Amino acid sequence: MKQKKIAIIGGGPSGLSAAEVLSASGHAISVYDAMPTFARKFLLAGKSGLNITHSEDYERFATRFSDASPLLRAALDAFTPADIRVWAAGLGTETFVGSSGRVFPNIMKASPLLRAWLARLEGRGVSFFPRHRWIGFTDDGHAFETPDGGKTISCDATLFALGGASYPRLGSDAAWVPLLVERGITIAPFQPANCGFDVAWSDLFQDHFAGQPLKSVTATSRAGTFPGEFVITRHGIEGSLIYTHSAVLRDDLREHGQAALSIDLAPGRTLERLSRDLARQGAKSSFSNRLRKGAGIDGAKAALLRELAPETNRNDPQELATAIKALPVPLLRPRPIAEAISSAGGIAFGEIDETYMLKHLPGVFAAGEMLDWEAPTGGYLLTACFATGRAAAKGIEAWLGRR
Ligand SMILES: Cc1cc2nc3c(=O)[nH]c(=O)nc-3n(C[C@H](O)[C@H](O)[C@H](O)COP(=O)(O)OP(=O)(O)OC[C@H]3O[C@@H](n4cnc5c(N)ncnc54)[C@H](O)[C@@H]3O)c2cc1C
């Protein structure tokens, strides 16, 4: 086959995964990105340890992608969590399974892996064009804004890997949405995913407890009951335990104007045992002492109880235990998408075929977080980005092969 020109627009994990597959095809691969350097969100993910995939049973793993799970299945099957660990090791980054089943690089960083990855791609002849912001289609290719002014390129196939809408300062600002909408592509509205929520704290609570973690609690919502920890912020709550519930809480707030989230501050004890332990405290003890000795609760946990259940009869052990075991948190709204770990929404799956090609734009493919799927934190996001980038690359190869 004559060498073809392939434009990959967006140089995050999805785009780079596609470049890796296509670099073996003999075609001319160019990766364009609006930012001065590539994969900035991937690098930031490395600051909190880079949870690169998850080791749980694969059948369960493959259901973590909301309604899109069956649609992503073929791509995930072709690049599984086990494949990711082998791939990372091939780039000099060994990984380990943490106590929660999450998989991390031994060095808990993304930078060495990214450096080795970019070097390998360059070694295979992939060309990189930073500071190239895609601003639309031309008759035979694309238009970019660059520091040297406007530039157009022609190409035989395109992969869009432009990311979602969270953390726009890292490049994924979703400015591409109107450009695809005007081509008739349906885009589900972007919404925050794995996000915090606003709560109307009193000034006193906010001043004293913003930044404090609440550890070893459980949280219950329509999504289920999960153990973990979260953080009090000036605006409300955030952290891994809240992210686990955030999709249903966000949807309930949007659809019903309210969402039920309750915290168990003493998950190690049953309601009956906690009531008994509280009843055993002397009536003359201060409330703080009764909470500390009878329920093991002090500091931010005790303050949260006071803040959220001020009406509770402190002298009724049963009522107090009930509040401690199921403290309702009155959520106002999700935090803005710019602060969210990821986004829900994006190009509707009905717009792409099983090779990730846009049905209305032959030769144009899309992958990664710009597609309409969401997943919890736990390495699922990166796994789906790697997998869909690779699947779209295979789609491009097959499409060019047929032409
Ligand atoms: C703080 C944080 C921590 C995270 N931690 C983890 C984690 O531990 N594990 C995990 O699985 N996931 C994690 N994620 C999520 C994960 O990083 C993303 O899901 C993933 O980076 C998405 O990959 P992508 O390639 O689809 O998009 P992106 O990584 O967003 O890349 C898109 C690229 O497209 C470029 N671009 C956008 N518009 C244009 C344009 N018009 N022209 C040219 N280029 C453009 C952007 O500059 C960007 O480089 C984290 C995210 C954040 C914010």
Short mmCIF file of C-alpha atoms and ligand atoms in Angstrom, two decimals:
data_model
loop_
_atom_site.label_atom_id
_atom_site.label_comp_id
_atom_site.label_asym_id
_atom_site.label_seq_id
_atom_site.Cartn_x
_atom_site.Cartn_y
_atom_site.Cartn_z
CA MET A 1 0.00 0.00 0.00
CA LYS A 2 1.21 3.52 -0.81
CA GLN A 3 2.23 5.43 2.30
CA LYS A 4 -0.71 7.44 3.63
CA LYS A 5 -0.79 10.50 5.86
CA ILE A 6 -2.54 10.03 9.18
CA ALA A 7 -3.30 13.00 11.46
CA ILE A 8 -3.78 12.26 15.15
CA ILE A 9 -5.21 15.37 16.77
CA GLY A 10 -4.81 15.34 20.54
CA GLY A 11 -1.66 13.92 22.14
CA GLY A 12 -2.99 12.47 25.40
CA PRO A 13 -3.03 8.75 26.30
CA SER A 14 -5.65 7.94 23.62
CA GLY A 15 -3.85 9.70 20.79
CA LEU A 16 -0.45 8.31 21.77
CA SER A 17 -1.89 4.77 22.00
CA ALA A 18 -3.18 5.12 18.46
CA ALA A 19 0.19 6.49 17.28
CA GLU A 20 1.87 3.44 18.77
CA VAL A 21 -0.25 0.97 16.81
CA LEU A 22 -0.09 3.01 13.60
CA SER A 23 3.67 3.58 13.82
CA ALA A 24 4.11 -0.05 12.84
CA SER A 25 1.98 0.40 9.70
CA GLY A 26 4.52 2.23 7.53
CA HIS A 27 2.22 5.25 7.16
CA ALA A 28 3.28 8.83 7.97
CA ILE A 29 1.91 9.58 11.44
CA SER A 30 1.66 13.16 12.76
CA VAL A 31 0.42 13.98 16.26
CA TYR A 32 -0.89 17.52 16.79
CA ASP A 33 -1.67 19.09 20.15
CA ALA A 34 -2.77 22.55 21.23
CA MET A 35 -0.47 22.56 24.24
CA PRO A 36 3.31 23.18 24.29
CA THR A 37 3.88 19.60 25.56
CA PHE A 38 1.97 16.33 25.22
CA ALA A 39 -0.20 14.33 27.66
CA ARG A 40 -0.38 16.95 30.41
CA LYS A 41 -3.38 15.33 32.09
CA PHE A 42 -1.57 11.98 32.13
CA LEU A 43 1.37 13.71 33.84
CA LEU A 44 -0.92 15.31 36.40
CA ALA A 45 -2.52 11.91 37.06
CA GLY A 46 1.03 10.83 37.94
CA LYS A 47 1.16 13.40 40.74
CA SER A 48 -1.36 11.32 42.67
CA GLY A 49 0.36 8.02 41.93
CA LEU A 50 -0.86 7.19 38.39
CA ASN A 51 -3.47 4.53 38.89
CA ILE A 52 -2.89 3.00 35.48
CA THR A 53 -5.40 0.13 35.55
CA HIS A 54 -7.18 -2.25 37.94
CA SER A 55 -6.55 -5.90 38.79
CA GLU A 56 -10.11 -6.95 39.70
CA ASP A 57 -11.77 -9.87 37.94
CA TYR A 58 -11.90 -8.89 34.26
CA GLU A 59 -15.60 -9.70 33.83
CA ARG A 60 -16.39 -7.20 36.59
CA PHE A 61 -13.81 -4.73 35.29
CA ALA A 62 -15.48 -4.68 31.89
CA THR A 63 -18.81 -3.54 33.43
CA ARG A 64 -17.40 -0.35 34.97
CA PHE A 65 -18.05 1.93 32.02
CA SER A 66 -21.69 2.90 32.59
CA ASP A 67 -24.10 2.15 29.75
CA ALA A 68 -21.15 2.15 27.35
CA SER A 69 -19.62 -1.01 28.88
CA PRO A 70 -20.89 -3.38 26.14
CA LEU A 71 -19.83 -0.90 23.47
CA LEU A 72 -16.28 -0.66 24.80
CA ARG A 73 -15.95 -4.39 25.37
CA ALA A 74 -14.19 -5.32 22.11
CA ALA A 75 -11.62 -2.56 22.57
CA LEU A 76 -11.01 -3.58 26.20
CA ASP A 77 -10.72 -7.27 25.26
CA ALA A 78 -8.00 -6.34 22.78
CA PHE A 79 -5.96 -4.40 25.35
CA THR A 80 -6.72 -5.71 28.82
CA PRO A 81 -5.41 -4.57 32.22
CA ALA A 82 -2.86 -7.40 32.03
CA ASP A 83 -1.71 -6.12 28.61
CA ILE A 84 -1.27 -2.63 30.09
CA ARG A 85 1.08 -3.95 32.75
CA VAL A 86 3.16 -5.76 30.11
CA TRP A 87 3.17 -2.65 27.93
CA ALA A 88 4.32 -0.40 30.79
CA ALA A 89 7.05 -2.88 31.72
CA GLY A 90 8.19 -2.80 28.08
CA LEU A 91 8.73 0.93 28.55
CA GLY A 92 10.76 0.34 31.72
CA THR A 93 7.90 0.96 34.18
CA GLU A 94 7.15 -2.05 36.37
CA THR A 95 3.80 -1.95 38.17
CA PHE A 96 2.34 -3.31 41.41
CA VAL A 97 -1.15 -4.10 42.68
CA GLY A 98 -2.14 -1.93 45.66
CA SER A 99 -4.25 -3.19 48.56
CA SER A 100 -7.46 -2.02 46.84
CA GLY A 101 -6.62 -3.90 43.64
CA ARG A 102 -5.61 -0.71 41.83
CA VAL A 103 -2.45 -0.95 39.71
CA PHE A 104 0.31 1.67 39.99
CA PRO A 105 3.84 2.09 38.61
CA ASN A 106 6.41 1.06 41.25
CA ILE A 107 7.72 4.62 41.25
CA MET A 108 4.16 6.09 41.48
CA LYS A 109 4.89 8.61 38.71
CA ALA A 110 3.94 9.13 35.08
CA SER A 111 6.94 11.10 33.84
CA PRO A 112 9.46 8.27 33.18
CA LEU A 113 6.76 6.23 31.42
CA LEU A 114 5.70 9.19 29.27
CA ARG A 115 9.32 10.08 28.41
CA ALA A 116 10.07 6.52 27.31
CA TRP A 117 6.77 6.33 25.39
CA LEU A 118 7.38 9.56 23.45
CA ALA A 119 10.98 8.53 22.74
CA ARG A 120 9.83 5.17 21.36
CA LEU A 121 7.24 6.84 19.13
CA GLU A 122 9.79 9.34 17.84
CA GLY A 123 12.20 6.46 17.21
CA ARG A 124 9.51 4.83 15.08
CA GLY A 125 9.17 7.95 12.94
CA VAL A 126 6.07 9.56 14.48
CA SER A 127 6.18 13.36 14.01
CA PHE A 128 5.00 15.62 16.83
CA PHE A 129 3.51 19.07 16.41
CA PRO A 130 2.92 20.86 19.72
CA ARG A 131 1.19 24.27 19.86
CA HIS A 132 -1.10 23.24 17.02
CA ARG A 133 -4.70 24.00 17.99
CA TRP A 134 -7.23 22.33 15.69
CA ILE A 135 -9.78 24.94 14.57
CA GLY A 136 -11.71 23.11 11.89
CA PHE A 137 -11.86 21.05 8.70
CA THR A 138 -10.55 22.03 5.27
CA ASP A 139 -11.49 20.33 2.00
CA ASP A 140 -8.79 17.68 2.33
CA GLY A 141 -7.61 17.98 5.92
CA HIS A 142 -7.50 20.37 8.84
CA ALA A 143 -6.80 23.93 9.91
CA PHE A 144 -4.68 24.75 12.95
CA GLU A 145 -3.76 27.83 14.89
CA THR A 146 -0.04 27.89 15.68
CA PRO A 147 2.30 30.50 17.20
CA ASP A 148 3.40 31.25 13.59
CA GLY A 149 -0.16 31.85 12.41
CA GLY A 150 -2.74 29.68 10.66
CA LYS A 151 -1.67 26.41 9.03
CA THR A 152 -3.50 23.81 6.99
CA ILE A 153 -2.58 20.18 6.44
CA SER A 154 -3.94 17.46 4.20
CA CYS A 155 -4.30 13.86 5.32
CA ASP A 156 -5.84 10.53 4.31
CA ALA A 157 -7.28 9.67 7.72
CA THR A 158 -7.79 11.47 11.03
CA LEU A 159 -8.08 10.42 14.63
CA PHE A 160 -9.60 12.91 17.04
CA ALA A 161 -8.37 12.23 20.58
CA LEU A 162 -9.21 15.62 22.05
CA GLY A 163 -10.21 14.52 25.56
CA GLY A 164 -13.24 15.46 27.65
CA ALA A 165 -14.02 18.73 29.40
CA SER A 166 -12.45 18.47 32.84
CA TYR A 167 -9.27 20.35 33.81
CA PRO A 168 -9.38 22.55 30.67
CA ARG A 169 -6.13 24.23 31.70
CA LEU A 170 -4.37 20.99 30.72
CA GLY A 171 -5.65 21.26 27.15
CA SER A 172 -8.94 19.34 27.02
CA ASP A 173 -11.23 22.37 26.85
CA ALA A 174 -13.95 20.83 24.62
CA ALA A 175 -13.69 23.82 22.23
CA TRP A 176 -14.06 21.20 19.46
CA VAL A 177 -17.71 20.53 20.34
CA PRO A 178 -19.35 23.21 18.11
CA LEU A 179 -17.01 22.28 15.24
CA LEU A 180 -18.31 18.70 15.23
CA VAL A 181 -21.92 19.70 15.98
CA GLU A 182 -21.92 21.85 12.86
CA ARG A 183 -20.96 18.69 10.91
CA GLY A 184 -24.12 17.01 12.23
CA ILE A 185 -22.43 14.97 14.97
CA THR A 186 -24.52 14.43 18.13
CA ILE A 187 -22.60 15.24 21.30
CA ALA A 188 -24.07 14.37 24.71
CA PRO A 189 -23.59 17.42 26.97
CA PHE A 190 -20.46 17.24 29.10
CA GLN A 191 -21.00 16.87 32.84
CA PRO A 192 -18.58 16.52 35.75
CA ALA A 193 -17.65 12.93 36.67
CA ASN A 194 -15.61 11.83 39.69
CA CYS A 195 -16.35 15.22 41.18
CA GLY A 196 -16.93 16.90 44.53
CA PHE A 197 -20.17 18.57 45.65
CA ASP A 198 -21.15 21.88 47.22
CA VAL A 199 -22.56 21.87 50.75
CA ALA A 200 -23.66 25.05 52.55
CA TRP A 201 -21.33 24.78 55.57
CA SER A 202 -21.65 27.26 58.41
CA ASP A 203 -18.81 29.81 58.51
CA LEU A 204 -17.50 28.32 61.74
CA PHE A 205 -17.33 24.76 60.38
CA GLN A 206 -15.79 25.92 57.11
CA ASP A 207 -13.11 27.98 58.85
CA HIS A 208 -12.09 25.21 61.22
CA PHE A 209 -12.44 22.05 59.17
CA ALA A 210 -11.83 22.84 55.47
CA GLY A 211 -8.98 20.59 54.32
CA GLN A 212 -9.56 17.92 56.98
CA PRO A 213 -9.94 14.28 55.91
CA LEU A 214 -12.61 11.96 57.30
CA LYS A 215 -11.10 8.50 57.33
CA SER A 216 -12.57 5.03 57.89
CA VAL A 217 -16.19 5.96 57.20
CA THR A 218 -18.75 4.50 54.82
CA ALA A 219 -20.99 6.46 52.48
CA THR A 220 -24.36 5.29 51.16
CA SER A 221 -26.26 6.50 48.11
CA ARG A 222 -28.38 4.91 45.41
CA ALA A 223 -25.06 3.52 44.10
CA GLY A 224 -24.62 1.39 47.25
CA THR A 225 -22.58 1.49 50.47
CA PHE A 226 -18.81 1.84 50.20
CA PRO A 227 -16.01 2.31 52.73
CA GLY A 228 -13.30 4.92 52.28
CA GLU A 229 -12.41 8.48 53.07
CA PHE A 230 -13.22 11.98 51.91
CA VAL A 231 -12.17 15.54 52.54
CA ILE A 232 -14.09 18.56 53.83
CA THR A 233 -13.46 21.53 51.54
CA ARG A 234 -14.43 25.18 51.80
CA HIS A 235 -17.23 24.52 49.34
CA GLY A 236 -18.36 21.07 50.40
CA ILE A 237 -16.90 17.56 50.06
CA GLU A 238 -14.57 15.74 47.69
CA GLY A 239 -12.27 12.71 47.56
CA SER A 240 -12.29 9.11 46.40
CA LEU A 241 -15.29 7.98 48.47
CA ILE A 242 -17.41 10.84 47.10
CA TYR A 243 -16.26 10.16 43.53
CA THR A 244 -17.54 6.59 43.87
CA HIS A 245 -21.04 8.00 44.35
CA SER A 246 -20.73 11.06 42.14
CA ALA A 247 -22.43 9.77 38.98
CA VAL A 248 -25.74 8.91 40.70
CA LEU A 249 -25.61 11.99 42.95
CA ARG A 250 -25.02 14.24 39.93
CA ASP A 251 -27.84 12.60 37.98
CA ASP A 252 -30.27 12.78 40.93
CA LEU A 253 -29.47 16.46 41.54
CA ARG A 254 -30.02 17.22 37.87
CA GLU A 255 -33.24 15.24 37.53
CA HIS A 256 -34.86 15.70 40.97
CA GLY A 257 -33.06 18.72 42.46
CA GLN A 258 -31.90 16.57 45.37
CA ALA A 259 -29.70 13.56 46.04
CA ALA A 260 -29.43 11.30 49.09
CA LEU A 261 -25.96 10.71 50.51
CA SER A 262 -25.46 9.57 54.08
CA ILE A 263 -22.28 8.94 56.05
CA ASP A 264 -21.71 6.29 58.70
CA LEU A 265 -19.15 7.77 61.09
CA ALA A 266 -18.78 4.52 63.06
CA PRO A 267 -19.01 1.72 60.49
CA GLY A 268 -17.30 -0.79 62.80
CA ARG A 269 -20.30 -0.94 65.18
CA THR A 270 -23.92 -1.89 64.66
CA LEU A 271 -26.64 0.59 65.61
CA GLU A 272 -27.53 -1.54 68.65
CA ARG A 273 -23.96 -1.80 69.87
CA LEU A 274 -23.36 1.92 69.34
CA SER A 275 -26.57 2.80 71.24
CA ARG A 276 -25.44 0.57 74.12
CA ASP A 277 -21.92 2.04 74.14
CA LEU A 278 -23.32 5.58 74.20
CA ALA A 279 -25.87 4.71 76.91
CA ARG A 280 -23.02 3.49 79.11
CA GLN A 281 -21.46 6.98 79.24
CA GLY A 282 -22.15 8.92 82.44
CA ALA A 283 -24.84 11.59 82.15
CA LYS A 284 -22.44 14.10 83.67
CA SER A 285 -19.79 13.60 80.95
CA SER A 286 -19.54 16.35 78.34
CA PHE A 287 -21.03 15.60 74.91
CA SER A 288 -17.50 15.53 73.42
CA ASN A 289 -16.36 12.96 75.97
CA ARG A 290 -19.43 10.79 75.45
CA LEU A 291 -18.84 10.83 71.70
CA ARG A 292 -15.15 10.07 72.05
CA LYS A 293 -15.48 7.32 74.64
CA GLY A 294 -18.82 5.89 73.56
CA ALA A 295 -18.43 6.05 69.79
CA GLY A 296 -14.72 6.70 69.11
CA ILE A 297 -15.67 9.96 67.42
CA ASP A 298 -13.81 13.24 67.81
CA GLY A 299 -12.21 16.02 65.73
CA ALA A 300 -13.70 16.55 62.28
CA LYS A 301 -16.11 13.62 62.67
CA ALA A 302 -17.62 15.09 65.83
CA ALA A 303 -17.78 18.52 64.19
CA LEU A 304 -19.55 17.06 61.14
CA LEU A 305 -22.12 15.44 63.40
CA ARG A 306 -22.74 18.76 65.17
CA GLU A 307 -22.90 20.60 61.84
CA LEU A 308 -25.29 18.24 60.08
CA ALA A 309 -27.46 16.94 62.94
CA PRO A 310 -27.78 19.90 65.33
CA GLU A 311 -31.32 18.92 66.34
CA THR A 312 -30.37 15.44 67.54
CA ASN A 313 -31.25 14.80 71.18
CA ARG A 314 -27.76 14.32 72.60
CA ASN A 315 -29.16 12.60 75.68
CA ASP A 316 -30.98 9.91 73.73
CA PRO A 317 -28.40 7.20 72.89
CA GLN A 318 -30.66 5.58 70.31
CA GLU A 319 -31.32 8.85 68.46
CA LEU A 320 -27.65 9.86 68.66
CA ALA A 321 -26.49 6.47 67.36
CA THR A 322 -28.96 6.72 64.48
CA ALA A 323 -27.51 10.10 63.48
CA ILE A 324 -23.92 8.79 63.71
CA LYS A 325 -24.74 5.72 61.58
CA ALA A 326 -26.64 7.59 58.84
CA LEU A 327 -25.71 11.26 58.76
CA PRO A 328 -27.44 12.83 55.74
CA VAL A 329 -25.30 15.30 53.76
CA PRO A 330 -27.42 17.99 52.06
CA LEU A 331 -25.75 18.31 48.67
CA LEU A 332 -26.44 21.44 46.65
CA ARG A 333 -24.78 20.78 43.30
CA PRO A 334 -21.69 19.13 41.76
CA ARG A 335 -18.51 21.19 41.73
CA PRO A 336 -17.72 22.74 38.32
CA ILE A 337 -16.50 20.43 35.57
CA ALA A 338 -13.16 22.28 35.47
CA GLU A 339 -12.36 20.71 38.87
CA ALA A 340 -13.62 17.20 38.08
CA ILE A 341 -11.25 14.28 37.54
CA SER A 342 -13.10 13.33 34.37
CA SER A 343 -16.23 14.10 32.40
CA ALA A 344 -19.33 12.26 31.29
CA GLY A 345 -20.79 13.08 27.87
CA GLY A 346 -19.10 13.52 24.51
CA ILE A 347 -19.55 12.05 21.05
CA ALA A 348 -22.59 9.74 21.18
CA PHE A 349 -21.80 6.08 20.47
CA GLY A 350 -24.50 6.10 17.82
CA GLU A 351 -22.23 8.41 15.81
CA ILE A 352 -19.37 5.89 15.48
CA ASP A 353 -19.21 2.44 13.96
CA GLU A 354 -17.55 -0.56 15.59
CA THR A 355 -14.15 0.64 14.29
CA TYR A 356 -14.55 4.05 16.01
CA MET A 357 -15.10 5.83 12.66
CA LEU A 358 -17.63 8.68 12.59
CA LYS A 359 -20.49 7.43 10.43
CA HIS A 360 -21.07 10.87 8.87
CA LEU A 361 -17.36 11.58 8.26
CA PRO A 362 -15.66 8.64 6.54
CA GLY A 363 -11.95 8.48 7.38
CA VAL A 364 -12.43 10.44 10.62
CA PHE A 365 -12.17 8.44 13.86
CA ALA A 366 -12.52 9.35 17.56
CA ALA A 367 -11.21 7.79 20.77
CA GLY A 368 -10.72 8.37 24.49
CA GLU A 369 -12.57 10.62 26.87
CA MET A 370 -14.17 12.64 24.07
CA LEU A 371 -16.55 9.69 23.57
CA ASP A 372 -19.71 9.41 25.69
CA TRP A 373 -18.70 6.99 28.45
CA GLU A 374 -17.77 7.45 32.08
CA ALA A 375 -16.10 5.33 34.72
CA PRO A 376 -15.11 5.62 38.37
CA THR A 377 -11.53 6.31 39.42
CA GLY A 378 -9.47 3.16 39.83
CA GLY A 379 -7.49 3.05 36.59
CA TYR A 380 -10.61 2.49 34.45
CA LEU A 381 -10.35 5.87 32.72
CA LEU A 382 -6.82 5.40 31.43
CA THR A 383 -7.50 1.79 30.48
CA ALA A 384 -10.43 2.82 28.27
CA CYS A 385 -8.36 5.64 26.73
CA PHE A 386 -5.48 3.30 25.85
CA ALA A 387 -7.91 0.65 24.56
CA THR A 388 -10.08 2.93 22.41
CA GLY A 389 -7.01 4.71 21.01
CA ARG A 390 -5.64 1.36 19.89
CA ALA A 391 -9.00 0.15 18.57
CA ALA A 392 -9.45 3.32 16.51
CA ALA A 393 -5.92 2.88 15.13
CA LYS A 394 -6.84 -0.63 13.97
CA GLY A 395 -9.97 0.88 12.44
CA ILE A 396 -7.86 3.42 10.53
CA GLU A 397 -5.51 0.69 9.26
CA ALA A 398 -8.44 -1.39 8.06
CA TRP A 399 -10.18 1.58 6.43
CA LEU A 400 -7.03 2.69 4.57
CA GLY A 401 -6.44 -0.93 3.56
CA ARG A 402 -9.89 -1.10 1.96
CA ARG A 403 -9.36 2.07 -0.10
C1 LIG B 1 -6.11 15.21 38.46
C2 LIG B 1 -6.41 14.01 37.61
C3 LIG B 1 -5.97 12.75 38.01
C4 LIG B 1 -6.28 11.63 37.23
N1 LIG B 1 -5.83 10.41 37.65
C5 LIG B 1 -6.15 9.31 36.93
C6 LIG B 1 -5.68 8.03 37.36
O1 LIG B 1 -4.92 7.90 38.34
N2 LIG B 1 -6.10 6.94 36.63
C7 LIG B 1 -6.92 7.05 35.54
O2 LIG B 1 -7.27 6.03 34.95
N3 LIG B 1 -7.30 8.26 35.09
C8 LIG B 1 -6.94 9.39 35.76
N4 LIG B 1 -7.36 10.61 35.31
C9 LIG B 1 -8.13 10.68 34.05
C10 LIG B 1 -7.22 10.52 32.81
O3 LIG B 1 -6.06 11.32 32.95
C11 LIG B 1 -8.01 10.93 31.55
O4 LIG B 1 -9.16 10.13 31.46
C12 LIG B 1 -7.15 10.75 30.28
O5 LIG B 1 -6.03 11.60 30.31
C13 LIG B 1 -7.98 11.07 29.03
O6 LIG B 1 -7.15 10.78 27.92
P1 LIG B 1 -7.46 11.37 26.48
O7 LIG B 1 -6.27 11.08 25.65
O8 LIG B 1 -8.78 10.90 26.00
O9 LIG B 1 -7.61 12.94 26.71
P2 LIG B 1 -6.54 14.01 27.32
O10 LIG B 1 -5.56 13.34 28.19
O11 LIG B 1 -7.39 15.08 27.91
O12 LIG B 1 -5.80 14.52 26.04
C14 LIG B 1 -6.46 15.30 25.06
C15 LIG B 1 -5.43 16.13 24.34
O13 LIG B 1 -6.08 16.85 23.30
C16 LIG B 1 -5.54 18.14 23.23
N5 LIG B 1 -6.51 19.03 22.62
C17 LIG B 1 -7.75 19.37 23.05
N6 LIG B 1 -8.34 20.21 22.18
C18 LIG B 1 -7.46 20.40 21.16
C19 LIG B 1 -7.50 21.15 19.93
N7 LIG B 1 -8.57 21.88 19.60
N8 LIG B 1 -6.44 21.09 19.11
C20 LIG B 1 -5.35 20.34 19.43
N9 LIG B 1 -5.25 19.62 20.56
C21 LIG B 1 -6.30 19.65 21.43
C22 LIG B 1 -5.24 18.50 24.67
O14 LIG B 1 -4.27 19.52 24.76
C23 LIG B 1 -4.78 17.17 25.25
O15 LIG B 1 -3.38 17.04 25.20
C24 LIG B 1 -7.04 11.76 36.04
C25 LIG B 1 -7.46 13.02 35.63
C26 LIG B 1 -7.15 14.15 36.39
C27 LIG B 1 -7.62 15.50 35.94
#
